Amino acid sequence: MSSQVTEHAHWHTSPYPILVGFGAGFLLPWAFMFYFVYGQGLLAVIALGLGLLMLLVGGVGWVGETVGIIDDEGWSPAAMLMFIGTEVMTLFAILVGYWVMRLQAPQWPPEGTPEISAPNMATLLLLFSSLSIGLARRKQMQGDAAGFANLTLISIAIWALFALMTIFGWGQLAGQGFAIGVNAYATALYGLTGIHFAHIVFGLLIMLLALAPAYRGRLSASYARSMTMYVHFVNVLGIWVLLQAYYW
Amino acid sequence: MSIQARTGSMALMLLSLPLIPRPAQAVQVVPVPGQSRQWDVPPHVHFDELLHEVFWDITIIGVLMAVVAAYFLFAYRRRFPDEVGRLQKLSPQAALGWMIIPVALFMADDIYLFAKGWELHKQYREVPENAYEIRVTGAMWSWTYTYPNEVETYGELKVPAETPILLRMSSEDVVHSHFIQQYRVTEDLMPGRVTYMWFMPDKVGEYVVTCREYCGAGHSSMYGKVIVMAREEFNAWLESEAAAISASATVASAQQVVSPAADVSARDFGR
Amino acid sequence: MGQPKTWKEWIFTLDHKIIGIFYLAASLVSFLVAGTSAALMRIELGSLGPTLTEDAGVYNLWLTMHGAVMILGFQIPALLGFFANWVVPIMIGAKDMAFPRVNALSVWLLWSGILLALCNLIVPDSFNGMWTGYPPYSETDFAGNTALYSLIIIVLGISSVFGAVNLACTVMFMRARGIGWYQLNMTVWCVFTANIMQLIFVPVLAASVLLLSLDKYLGFGFYDPGQGGDVLLYQNLFWFYSHPAVYVVLLPFLGISFDIIATFARNRIFNYKVAVWATLAFIPVSSDVWVHHAFVAGLPNWLRTMQTFTTLMISLPFGLLMLSMVMTLYKGSIEYRTPMHWIVGMFFMLIIGATTGIPNALSAIDYGISDSYVIMSHFHYVMAISGAMAIFGGIYYYFPKLTGRMYSEAMGKISAWLFFIGMNVVMGPLYFIGIEGMPRRYYDYQMFPQFESMHALATVGVVITTIGVLIMLYSWLHGMFRGEKATANPWQSQSLEFTHTDVIPGPGNFPTPPVMPEGWSPYSYDKTVTKGGSE
Ligand code: HEA
Ligand code: HEA
Ligand code: CUA
Ligand SMILES: [Cu+2]
């Protein structure tokens, strides 16, 4: 082999990963530190805004470049499965923290815990989002881009509602004087629901990114499938959190 | 919540058992009198013997590997440019043999080392019945020692010779670690838990205590002394200290000082 | 075809080789930063009392930077970044990684993490809680900016997880036709296994440090006994990752070493299949030994005993791998080029480092040496020196493929032996004063004045090491611009990255997707005549 080798081949490039990388990897951490460590609200907002902007522009560009144009050969679901595996490990670690606190406590729930109602309705909503995203996936398999987009939008709406209910619930708890530092149960409750909330936000981002190409008629089997897997996973997680934090 | 969900949660909890302090402490409590064995030599002497043995063990393994490697590196230098290696593919039986035999050998050595180590481990962790207990509190960056009669010293651990000393330790702020080079013993101190160590001061003298868990800017200046005194001297010192603290508090008395019969296990070990 | 020409093709690249080079750059920058702090530390310790600084906090900052950056910035990116990215896809005949964009994202997340780490030198409240970051210290104000520590690890963790998923998919799905699982290079197996370990264990680390910041800044109480938390929870979670992490470092560098040895001895890997399974065995075996880092932390006695045993069991797969490595020399035809020199040095350091793990593994012995220089010396031998020597050897090995030119053999060999001798002069004396009680993480050692001469000797060692490192860097720079032109297969290796690519592989790596004949192996030197790159 020699120089005729790769004449026609060229270097593939994309400006989007680097945007996402520094936006999420550098600016968002600084936003957190400006706010919580240095008490610099303005700088925090700037870093957060810039970071999110880079993340969004990067994300939109990324899916715009790939969805429906180039596709891996169906490897994404395997990758998503592995990713979910690591997520399970993350949650496992945090759950261990919860169990340790709980089993060590002389009484549970510890003193200072008000009457707390479990978010049954909100969790029920999650089941509906599993249904709608499942239907979306079916549409995608039928090649119905618009149907896929609509059903994804419905799932987004359900999740957004769930997110709002979560925030509202936190507000209510705080109103009852049950803030984060009150006792071990507060740590556990806010910790577990907070982690789930973070997953909801991330999932919303993933679903939102699928919309633009879909409304333009572009579909990606592997993206849709991985997205569906992720949504189901977060829903199962929600139920798990409900059982662990409220009913055990 | 359903039975199944409950059993599920319980199963998962079991997995985290090692992390749970309650059972953890249950296992840690010092054995009741009569259960601990008598040892001919104090742990730190035993330690040196075992360390010596382990060094021999790993030196032999290491030198063996190094010599074989050096020989191969020398003997199989390339002799002419087109020479290639002549290592043959192993037959399945040979491959298996080259796994099973080394593994068996390694395993044998491991089990031997483990048994030796376990013996010494037990000696370190089983406190003799007649141990004299002193409480240790670590704080950034000093040691406080509290004697049974509430006498306190700072940075100087005075102990009677030839009496097993049990230290029951806790920390006020961050993790520290109480290390006495002479007695080859280290154990961390932390808030929220009580840990212990024991040692046998066999000779009168002064030895170094240092902190061995990173605890900030003063970590390397968090050191002190173990002062091993003859028993009578120790008793005299302790009594005079106690008397000095306050005339009103009549805590100090000779029985509370060193008496081999002191019932260590009766004291509150858990907290 | 060579390297990309325009800056856009560099910065916005999706190509695994260019991304690999960015990983390498990150790794070398980290090595210099952390190495410089090592040199500063050694000078500080070279004499009793304050030497360079009066402030123990400054020393603690150097040490924190040194430990964290060496492991997370130098070795893991070199091994799971550079070698995994640059080498593995070509070794398996793939045109790129499975997800090129995710790959680019991983490297930029890594760079973000490294920049954040460098920020720790600038911020007014630098984090000084060591690379282990134990609470409650790390949750106090003394420790500085704990958020920075948590976030660096989380960002690097996400980068690693994406990288690991990507590499696992690449190895699973993108092997060229004719390359089965038992025809993979040891490097591929080792990197693959290490990445699976990353997938399993990294999230636990990320979660454990996340909780640190939640505790400190948002008022949670996971590690605060006052709020019903537990200090030891952190240590258990941390070491549940960080013990396996040492094998995440170990395996890839052993993999590279296997390949370099096979190439220069022109031999097949001894007992290849057993070596492969020994590699995989590290996953289960290493998952249950973490307590050996907390033998003196007040955990229950039965746990210490149990994990002494499981820790000793690591010697089984480890011993099998070392056996395969030695025996790969047997009946070989060994040529001594620079990479081989580095690997030979690595091997002897590995013997010392690995065997000195055994005393630590016995809980009873650990009571006397925990957190002393014995431990410090152990892991420098097994990880720092061995790892660095394998990495540098690997860089020399692929130097012709990266730059299209050859480095100077003389300089390469001299640097290898200076590094080897220098680091032995550093770590040898320190082992012995460790046995006599020298504790780790000490800015000064007033209570042990008798150790001063050994400390001074160790400081001389770092001077030798630095000269070695500088010669190595010079040889690379010199080779890059002035070196002789290289051929496609300068070592007459049988491995795909040499036999089937151009001098510098271009986009897509191979002109046509390689198809390997029946029975092909990257190690079959005795069967086939070596084919050069241009036949
Ligand atoms: C690449 C990195 C690496 C590797 C491979 C190892 C390998 C081993 N390490 Fe090490 N270790 C570290 C990196 C590494 N370590 C680091 C970074 C720390 C400190 C972290 C910190 O606190 O900052 C540490 C700390 C550390 C401790 C904690 C001590 C303490 O803090 O008190 C212990 C204790 O058990 C230990 C043990 C071992 C053992 C048993 C092995 C075994 O894997 C070695 C097994 C290999 C052999 C034994 C040789 C080959 C085998 C044979 C030839 C078979 C025959 C041999 C026998 C039967 C014995 N190590
Ligand atoms: C992979 C890991 C790795 C590597 C390669 C090294 C490499 C070195 N390490 Fe380190 N070390 C650790 C990982 C590593 N270390 C860890 C994890 C700790 C524990 C941290 C903790 O306790 O938390 C530690 C701790 C540690 C200590 C303990 C300090 C203490 O406990 O108080 C010491 C002391 O001697 C030391 C020394 C060295 C030296 C001399 C080198 C040498 O090999 C370094 C050689 C490199 C150089 C000397 C750089 C040379 C180049 C230049 C100087 C050029 C500069 C030029 C430009 C910038 C352009 N290390
Ligand atoms: Cu106290 Cu270190
Ligand atoms: Cu370990």
mmCIF file of C-alpha atoms and ligand atoms in Angstrom, chain C residues 239 242-247 286 289-293 311 314 378, ligand 4:
data_model
loop_
_atom_site.group_PDB
_atom_site.id
_atom_site.type_symbol
_atom_site.label_atom_id
_atom_site.label_comp_id
_atom_site.label_asym_id
_atom_site.label_seq_id
_atom_site.Cartn_x
_atom_site.Cartn_y
_atom_site.Cartn_z
ATOM 1 C CA TRP C 239 -12.124 2.958 47.393
ATOM 2 C CA SER C 242 -10.255 3.762 43.447
ATOM 3 C CA HIS C 243 -8.979 0.321 44.084
ATOM 4 C CA PRO C 244 -10.223 -0.954 40.722
ATOM 5 C CA ALA C 245 -8.845 2.278 39.291
ATOM 6 C CA VAL C 246 -5.337 1.041 39.940
ATOM 7 C CA TYR C 247 -6.047 -1.898 37.680
ATOM 8 C CA SER C 286 -10.787 -6.244 42.083
ATOM 9 C CA VAL C 289 -10.872 -5.750 47.942
ATOM 10 C CA TRP C 290 -11.385 -2.061 48.625
ATOM 11 C CA VAL C 291 -11.205 -2.409 52.387
ATOM 12 C CA HIS C 292 -7.442 -2.920 52.153
ATOM 13 C CA HIS C 293 -7.221 0.861 51.854
ATOM 14 C CA THR C 311 -6.688 -8.957 48.219
ATOM 15 C CA ILE C 314 -5.221 -10.696 43.141
ATOM 16 C CA HIS C 378 4.822 0.691 46.760
HETATM 17 CU CU CU D 4 -5.946 -1.173 46.306
#
